[in-house]
Every structure is written in structure tokens, then in C-alpha cells.
Amino acid sequence: MAADNAVERPADPLAALADERIDHRFKGLPPDAEGLTVGELAAQRRNLFTGGFTTPVLALSAERLEHNLALMEAYAERHGLAFAPHGKTSMAPQLFRRQLDRGAWGITLAVPHQVRVARAFGVSRVFLANELVDAAALRWLAGELGADPDFRFICYVDSVRGVRAMHAALSEAGATRPVDVVVELAAGEGARTGVRTEAECFEIADAVAAADTLRLVGVAGYEGEVPKASTETVTAWLRRLVALLVGIDEAGRFADLPEIVLSAGGSAWFDAVAAVFEEVPALSAPVVKLLRSGAYVSHDDGHYRHLTPFNRVPQEGALEPAFRLWAQVVSRPSPEQAFTNAGKRDAAHDLDLPEAQVVRGEGDGGERPATGIAVTGLSDQHGWLSTSPEAQLAVGDWVGMGLSHPCTAFDKWQLIPLVEADGTVTDYVRTFF
């Protein structure tokens, strides 16, 4: 028998987030909010700049978040794509819910812990963009699938050994429902995970067919790993992925399926994915064309600002950067240098440094462009600024910075203020990393 996974959960776990008490765990929040619930603090609609918030504090724009959610919903619908946005970007169930309410098929995740978070908050469809060979996680999954007939789970397989490991663990767990899997095609030699050759893909399909604990439902991959990626090379790989799907279907490996799954799509090449997926011919069952882009939810002021497909197809719209990190100038040792109190613990820095955008002078209540101010480095708890003669900057000023790479911005903050354009904080987004 599969393990009993019965867990006491609130009737509405998202609503229960509002009952969490504010305390020392949540940086940037007003000290005088200690002991209030998140819902009580949100109801006060405090102003980010005058309501007692401490720096550094990360703010998520309410208007830009809504814009991005609506834009990608419309994009997926326009191109006939099912959308399973990658939840590892935010690990925020409140945002998962808004994505699902915007028509998302489900949520993509990367590791078992993230799946458990999603399930705890009622996500009923999960695409795990990874091969799952952890026996303990597979025991949990078997129980979860057995307990909830409405739970749909799909994950990668990319080796015969992995298939055998999954089958052994699921068999030992007494799995009562087969786990749906898709063969992951690698993006090329030397790329990340995935099967390197089509011949190996068919060997894996045969191994899945021999395992009654698994069911082959499609193929998938990640075009962002294509070496020297360009529209031409990415398109060529996507057509190879489609050809693999057609070949496996012609070989009868998708017999008796209600639908076949074809999945790709990060945040840099979803225009190519949309174009190639439109070429998919009729198969033995309807094809779910599953897009997995995740960074769009907040977008950014660096990496994805440069890579977004909307730069190539501006007629389709434009994402808006929704994050701004506010830090305070704590030292101005020379006319050429200043230091803020936000460092590596607070700002994404794995791809690009933060970008100084605006300054709020202490007590003046207004914003001005961060002219002549550049972030040149980060220590653990300090930001290094270079300042040219035209910079107007004093100790106590707040500097608003754009960030690069959403995935490593969300993970540094457990509770993120959702802020309207006038500074009013309307809600708080809880993350679970």
C-alpha cells in the first residue's frame, strides 16, 4: 500500500497566510507591526515610504505584476498554448493562484520540495521539469496520487537507469496510479540534462512501457540550453523535438492516451516555441502544447530585459519590470563614493548588479532620477555606489534599484510588500524557498 499522506490542511491555505503573525523573520517590515497578522497589516494600507518600513525593503509593483500576468495569459491563448509557468521563480503560492486564475494549465516546478509546497496550497496540476529518482520523494508522490484522483503530475525521464529507479521505488511504495512521464530531449551535446540521441529516446520509451508504475505521455525539453542559441539554432532544435514526438507516436508508444504532451519554453525563446509548435501535425491524440516560462511574472531590469522575446515581436506587447529594491545611503565617505545598506543578502547579483534608478531624499517626499549614480559592487550587507559630480546623494537618502534575474530576487525575501504606484502597500506576498 502507498504511504498514507493525509495531512491536516486549512480549508483555504491561501487565506490562512493572512493569519500569520508579523515578527523578526520578515525583514523590511515596520517594527511596530510586530504581533499583527499579515492581514491586519495589509488592511492598514501603509505607505512604503512613510509607514515605518525599514531598509532594505523589496517592493513588488501591483500594477506591473497585473500587467505581466494579463500579457502572458493573452499570449498563450493567442498562440494556442497551454501555460504551466515555472513556479521556482517565485515560490509564492499567492502568485501561483493568480497565474492559475489567469488560465494557466498548472505550475511547473523543479524539485520535490517545491511540489510539496504547491500541493499544500491546492495546485492540482504539476509539471516537474526534472527526472525524479529520489525514493523518499517517490513514496510521497505515490501517496499523493493515490489520495487525490484529481492530481495530475508529469515529470521528465532521461535514462533507462532513471526509469528503473523510479519503477523500483514506486513498486515498493505500492503505487496505485502510474506516474506520467515525458522523455526529455537534450538541447545538444554538452548541454544540461536530457537524452542525447533519438535512438536512446526510443530505448527509454521501451523501458517506460515495461514499467507498470509509469506511463509515457509525451516529450519535452528546454531550448534555453541550446549551445550558441539563436533563432535559427533554437528553431532547429524545436523542430527536432517535434519530429521526436511524431516518431514516437508513429511507433505506437502513445496508445490509448486522452492527450499527448509536448513541452518547452523558458523566458528567452517562447516566440520560437510558439512558432514551431504551430507546425505540429495531427497525431493519435490531441496534443497539449505546454509552455513553461516563469520569469515573466516580475520580469526584470537586466537579464530578461535584454533577452525577452517581446524585443523581437514588439507587436505582441511588452513585459514590465515589477521589482524595485529600496536601500538607504548609510555612508558618503567621498564625492565619488557612497554605500547603501543592501548587499548580497538582499539583491539578486548572480547575473548583473542592481541598477540605481531613482532617489528619494530624506524628508522631501519626492523622487528624482539617480543621475550620476551606479552600483559597482555588493558586499554581504553593503552596496557600493560610484557617484559622479552631478549626483545628488546624501546619507539617509533612499535609492530605488532595479534587479536582474527574478529567480534570485524572490528567494531572498520571505514576505514582499505589494505596492501601488503611490506607495500604498495593499498586500504581502509570502515565498517558500
mmCIF file with all atom_site columns, N, CA and C in Angstrom, residues 37-69:
data_model
loop_
_atom_site.group_PDB
_atom_site.id
_atom_site.type_symbol
_atom_site.label_atom_id
_atom_site.label_alt_id
_atom_site.label_comp_id
_atom_site.label_asym_id
_atom_site.label_entity_id
_atom_site.label_seq_id
_atom_site.pdbx_PDB_ins_code
_atom_site.Cartn_x
_atom_site.Cartn_y
_atom_site.Cartn_z
_atom_site.occupancy
_atom_site.B_iso_or_equiv
_atom_site.pdbx_formal_charge
_atom_site.auth_seq_id
_atom_site.auth_comp_id
_atom_site.auth_asym_id
_atom_site.auth_atom_id
_atom_site.pdbx_PDB_model_num
ATOM 1  N N  . THR A 1 37 ? -1.247 40.382 12.460  1.00 0.00 ? 37 THR A N  1
ATOM 2  C CA . THR A 1 37 ? -1.271 39.395 11.397  1.00 0.00 ? 37 THR A CA 1
ATOM 3  C C  . THR A 1 37 ? -0.956 40.095 10.072  1.00 0.00 ? 37 THR A C  1
ATOM 4  N N  . VAL A 1 38 ? -0.577 39.286 9.101   1.00 0.00 ? 38 VAL A N  1
ATOM 5  C CA . VAL A 1 38 ? -0.311 39.850 7.770   1.00 0.00 ? 38 VAL A CA 1
ATOM 6  C C  . VAL A 1 38 ? -1.561 40.544 7.240   1.00 0.00 ? 38 VAL A C  1
ATOM 7  N N  . GLY A 1 39 ? -2.712 39.943 7.464   1.00 0.00 ? 39 GLY A N  1
ATOM 8  C CA . GLY A 1 39 ? -3.958 40.548 7.007   1.00 0.00 ? 39 GLY A CA 1
ATOM 9  C C  . GLY A 1 39 ? -4.247 41.873 7.689   1.00 0.00 ? 39 GLY A C  1
ATOM 10 N N  . GLU A 1 40 ? -3.967 41.935 8.990   1.00 0.00 ? 40 GLU A N  1
ATOM 11 C CA . GLU A 1 40 ? -4.194 43.193 9.713   1.00 0.00 ? 40 GLU A CA 1
ATOM 12 C C  . GLU A 1 40 ? -3.277 44.296 9.202   1.00 0.00 ? 40 GLU A C  1
ATOM 13 N N  . LEU A 1 41 ? -2.011 43.953 8.948   1.00 0.00 ? 41 LEU A N  1
ATOM 14 C CA . LEU A 1 41 ? -1.078 44.951 8.429   1.00 0.00 ? 41 LEU A CA 1
ATOM 15 C C  . LEU A 1 41 ? -1.489 45.392 7.030   1.00 0.00 ? 41 LEU A C  1
ATOM 16 N N  . ALA A 1 42 ? -1.910 44.457 6.196   1.00 0.00 ? 42 ALA A N  1
ATOM 17 C CA . ALA A 1 42 ? -2.345 44.820 4.852   1.00 0.00 ? 42 ALA A CA 1
ATOM 18 C C  . ALA A 1 42 ? -3.550 45.747 4.892   1.00 0.00 ? 42 ALA A C  1
ATOM 19 N N  . ALA A 1 43 ? -4.452 45.497 5.827   1.00 0.00 ? 43 ALA A N  1
ATOM 20 C CA . ALA A 1 43 ? -5.660 46.323 5.935   1.00 0.00 ? 43 ALA A CA 1
ATOM 21 C C  . ALA A 1 43 ? -5.337 47.759 6.310   1.00 0.00 ? 43 ALA A C  1
ATOM 22 N N  . GLN A 1 44 ? -4.195 47.981 6.952   1.00 0.00 ? 44 GLN A N  1
ATOM 23 C CA . GLN A 1 44 ? -3.798 49.351 7.308   1.00 0.00 ? 44 GLN A CA 1
ATOM 24 C C  . GLN A 1 44 ? -3.349 50.164 6.101   1.00 0.00 ? 44 GLN A C  1
ATOM 25 N N  . ARG A 1 45 ? -3.038 49.483 4.999   1.00 0.00 ? 45 ARG A N  1
ATOM 26 C CA . ARG A 1 45 ? -2.652 50.148 3.749   1.00 0.00 ? 45 ARG A CA 1
ATOM 27 C C  . ARG A 1 45 ? -1.587 51.230 4.002   1.00 0.00 ? 45 ARG A C  1
ATOM 28 N N  . ARG A 1 46 ? -0.540 50.813 4.679   1.00 0.00 ? 46 ARG A N  1
ATOM 29 C CA . ARG A 1 46 ? 0.534  51.762 4.978   1.00 0.00 ? 46 ARG A CA 1
ATOM 30 C C  . ARG A 1 46 ? 1.277  52.162 3.701   1.00 0.00 ? 46 ARG A C  1
ATOM 31 N N  . ASN A 1 47 ? 1.915  53.304 3.770   1.00 0.00 ? 47 ASN A N  1
ATOM 32 C CA . ASN A 1 47 ? 2.743  53.768 2.667   1.00 0.00 ? 47 ASN A CA 1
ATOM 33 C C  . ASN A 1 47 ? 4.158  53.229 2.854   1.00 0.00 ? 47 ASN A C  1
ATOM 34 N N  . LEU A 1 48 ? 4.728  52.729 1.774   1.00 0.00 ? 48 LEU A N  1
ATOM 35 C CA . LEU A 1 48 ? 6.060  52.129 1.855   1.00 0.00 ? 48 LEU A CA 1
ATOM 36 C C  . LEU A 1 48 ? 7.102  53.111 2.366   1.00 0.00 ? 48 LEU A C  1
ATOM 37 N N  . PHE A 1 49 ? 6.919  54.402 2.066   1.00 0.00 ? 49 PHE A N  1
ATOM 38 C CA . PHE A 1 49 ? 7.953  55.397 2.373   1.00 0.00 ? 49 PHE A CA 1
ATOM 39 C C  . PHE A 1 49 ? 7.696  56.158 3.667   1.00 0.00 ? 49 PHE A C  1
ATOM 40 N N  . THR A 1 50 ? 6.459  56.170 4.125   1.00 0.00 ? 50 THR A N  1
ATOM 41 C CA . THR A 1 50 ? 6.135  56.930 5.337   1.00 0.00 ? 50 THR A CA 1
ATOM 42 C C  . THR A 1 50 ? 5.493  56.067 6.422   1.00 0.00 ? 50 THR A C  1
ATOM 43 N N  . GLY A 1 51 ? 5.342  54.769 6.148   1.00 0.00 ? 51 GLY A N  1
ATOM 44 C CA . GLY A 1 51 ? 4.597  53.913 7.062   1.00 0.00 ? 51 GLY A CA 1
ATOM 45 C C  . GLY A 1 51 ? 5.445  53.093 8.003   1.00 0.00 ? 51 GLY A C  1
ATOM 46 N N  . GLY A 1 52 ? 6.715  53.446 8.169   1.00 0.00 ? 52 GLY A N  1
ATOM 47 C CA . GLY A 1 52 ? 7.551  52.775 9.142   1.00 0.00 ? 52 GLY A CA 1
ATOM 48 C C  . GLY A 1 52 ? 8.335  51.594 8.616   1.00 0.00 ? 52 GLY A C  1
ATOM 49 N N  . PHE A 1 53 ? 8.324  51.364 7.309   1.00 0.00 ? 53 PHE A N  1
ATOM 50 C CA . PHE A 1 53 ? 9.132  50.282 6.745   1.00 0.00 ? 53 PHE A CA 1
ATOM 51 C C  . PHE A 1 53 ? 10.615 50.623 6.888   1.00 0.00 ? 53 PHE A C  1
ATOM 52 N N  . THR A 1 54 ? 11.411 49.583 7.115   1.00 0.00 ? 54 THR A N  1
ATOM 53 C CA . THR A 1 54 ? 12.846 49.790 7.269   1.00 0.00 ? 54 THR A CA 1
ATOM 54 C C  . THR A 1 54 ? 13.577 49.314 6.022   1.00 0.00 ? 54 THR A C  1
ATOM 55 N N  . THR A 1 55 ? 14.733 49.870 5.801   1.00 0.00 ? 55 THR A N  1
ATOM 56 C CA . THR A 1 55 ? 15.533 49.471 4.639   1.00 0.00 ? 55 THR A CA 1
ATOM 57 C C  . THR A 1 55 ? 16.605 48.460 5.055   1.00 0.00 ? 55 THR A C  1
ATOM 58 N N  . PRO A 1 56 ? 16.994 47.589 4.099   1.00 0.00 ? 56 PRO A N  1
ATOM 59 C CA . PRO A 1 56 ? 16.459 47.473 2.744   1.00 0.00 ? 56 PRO A CA 1
ATOM 60 C C  . PRO A 1 56 ? 15.090 46.813 2.728   1.00 0.00 ? 56 PRO A C  1
ATOM 61 N N  . VAL A 1 57 ? 14.297 47.125 1.693   1.00 0.00 ? 57 VAL A N  1
ATOM 62 C CA . VAL A 1 57 ? 12.988 46.519 1.532   1.00 0.00 ? 57 VAL A CA 1
ATOM 63 C C  . VAL A 1 57 ? 12.727 46.326 0.038   1.00 0.00 ? 57 VAL A C  1
ATOM 64 N N  . LEU A 1 58 ? 12.262 45.134 -0.306  1.00 0.00 ? 58 LEU A N  1
ATOM 65 C CA . LEU A 1 58 ? 11.948 44.817 -1.695  1.00 0.00 ? 58 LEU A CA 1
ATOM 66 C C  . LEU A 1 58 ? 10.465 45.058 -1.934  1.00 0.00 ? 58 LEU A C  1
ATOM 67 N N  . ALA A 1 59 ? 10.146 45.776 -2.984  1.00 0.00 ? 59 ALA A N  1
ATOM 68 C CA . ALA A 1 59 ? 8.761  46.086 -3.320  1.00 0.00 ? 59 ALA A CA 1
ATOM 69 C C  . ALA A 1 59 ? 8.400  45.464 -4.660  1.00 0.00 ? 59 ALA A C  1
ATOM 70 N N  . LEU A 1 60 ? 7.177  44.947 -4.747  1.00 0.00 ? 60 LEU A N  1
ATOM 71 C CA . LEU A 1 60 ? 6.655  44.378 -5.981  1.00 0.00 ? 60 LEU A CA 1
ATOM 72 C C  . LEU A 1 60 ? 5.499  45.255 -6.446  1.00 0.00 ? 60 LEU A C  1
ATOM 73 N N  . SER A 1 61 ? 5.614  45.785 -7.649  1.00 0.00 ? 61 SER A N  1
ATOM 74 C CA . SER A 1 61 ? 4.601  46.702 -8.173  1.00 0.00 ? 61 SER A CA 1
ATOM 75 C C  . SER A 1 61 ? 3.292  45.977 -8.453  1.00 0.00 ? 61 SER A C  1
ATOM 76 N N  . ALA A 1 62 ? 2.210  46.450 -7.836  1.00 0.00 ? 62 ALA A N  1
ATOM 77 C CA . ALA A 1 62 ? 0.905  45.824 -8.039  1.00 0.00 ? 62 ALA A CA 1
ATOM 78 C C  . ALA A 1 62 ? 0.446  45.963 -9.487  1.00 0.00 ? 62 ALA A C  1
ATOM 79 N N  . GLU A 1 63 ? 0.635  47.138 -10.048 1.00 0.00 ? 63 GLU A N  1
ATOM 80 C CA . GLU A 1 63 ? 0.155  47.381 -11.408 1.00 0.00 ? 63 GLU A CA 1
ATOM 81 C C  . GLU A 1 63 ? 0.970  46.598 -12.444 1.00 0.00 ? 63 GLU A C  1
ATOM 82 N N  . ARG A 1 64 ? 2.287  46.572 -12.275 1.00 0.00 ? 64 ARG A N  1
ATOM 83 C CA . ARG A 1 64 ? 3.120  45.879 -13.255 1.00 0.00 ? 64 ARG A CA 1
ATOM 84 C C  . ARG A 1 64 ? 2.961  44.364 -13.160 1.00 0.00 ? 64 ARG A C  1
ATOM 85 N N  . LEU A 1 65 ? 2.781  43.865 -11.964 1.00 0.00 ? 65 LEU A N  1
ATOM 86 C CA . LEU A 1 65 ? 2.509  42.442 -11.797 1.00 0.00 ? 65 LEU A CA 1
ATOM 87 C C  . LEU A 1 65 ? 1.239  42.065 -12.551 1.00 0.00 ? 65 LEU A C  1
ATOM 88 N N  . GLU A 1 66 ? 0.193  42.825 -12.366 1.00 0.00 ? 66 GLU A N  1
ATOM 89 C CA . GLU A 1 66 ? -1.068 42.540 -13.048 1.00 0.00 ? 66 GLU A CA 1
ATOM 90 C C  . GLU A 1 66 ? -0.906 42.627 -14.565 1.00 0.00 ? 66 GLU A C  1
ATOM 91 N N  . HIS A 1 67 ? -0.164 43.605 -15.024 1.00 0.00 ? 67 HIS A N  1
ATOM 92 C CA . HIS A 1 67 ? 0.094  43.742 -16.462 1.00 0.00 ? 67 HIS A CA 1
ATOM 93 C C  . HIS A 1 67 ? 0.783  42.494 -17.019 1.00 0.00 ? 67 HIS A C  1
ATOM 94 N N  . ASN A 1 68 ? 1.804  42.013 -16.328 1.00 0.00 ? 68 ASN A N  1
ATOM 95 C CA . ASN A 1 68 ? 2.565  40.860 -16.809 1.00 0.00 ? 68 ASN A CA 1
ATOM 96 C C  . ASN A 1 68 ? 1.716  39.595 -16.816 1.00 0.00 ? 68 ASN A C  1
ATOM 97 N N  . LEU A 1 69 ? 0.916  39.408 -15.775 1.00 0.00 ? 69 LEU A N  1
ATOM 98 C CA . LEU A 1 69 ? 0.035  38.244 -15.720 1.00 0.00 ? 69 LEU A CA 1
ATOM 99 C C  . LEU A 1 69 ? -0.942 38.253 -16.891 1.00 0.00 ? 69 LEU A C  1
#
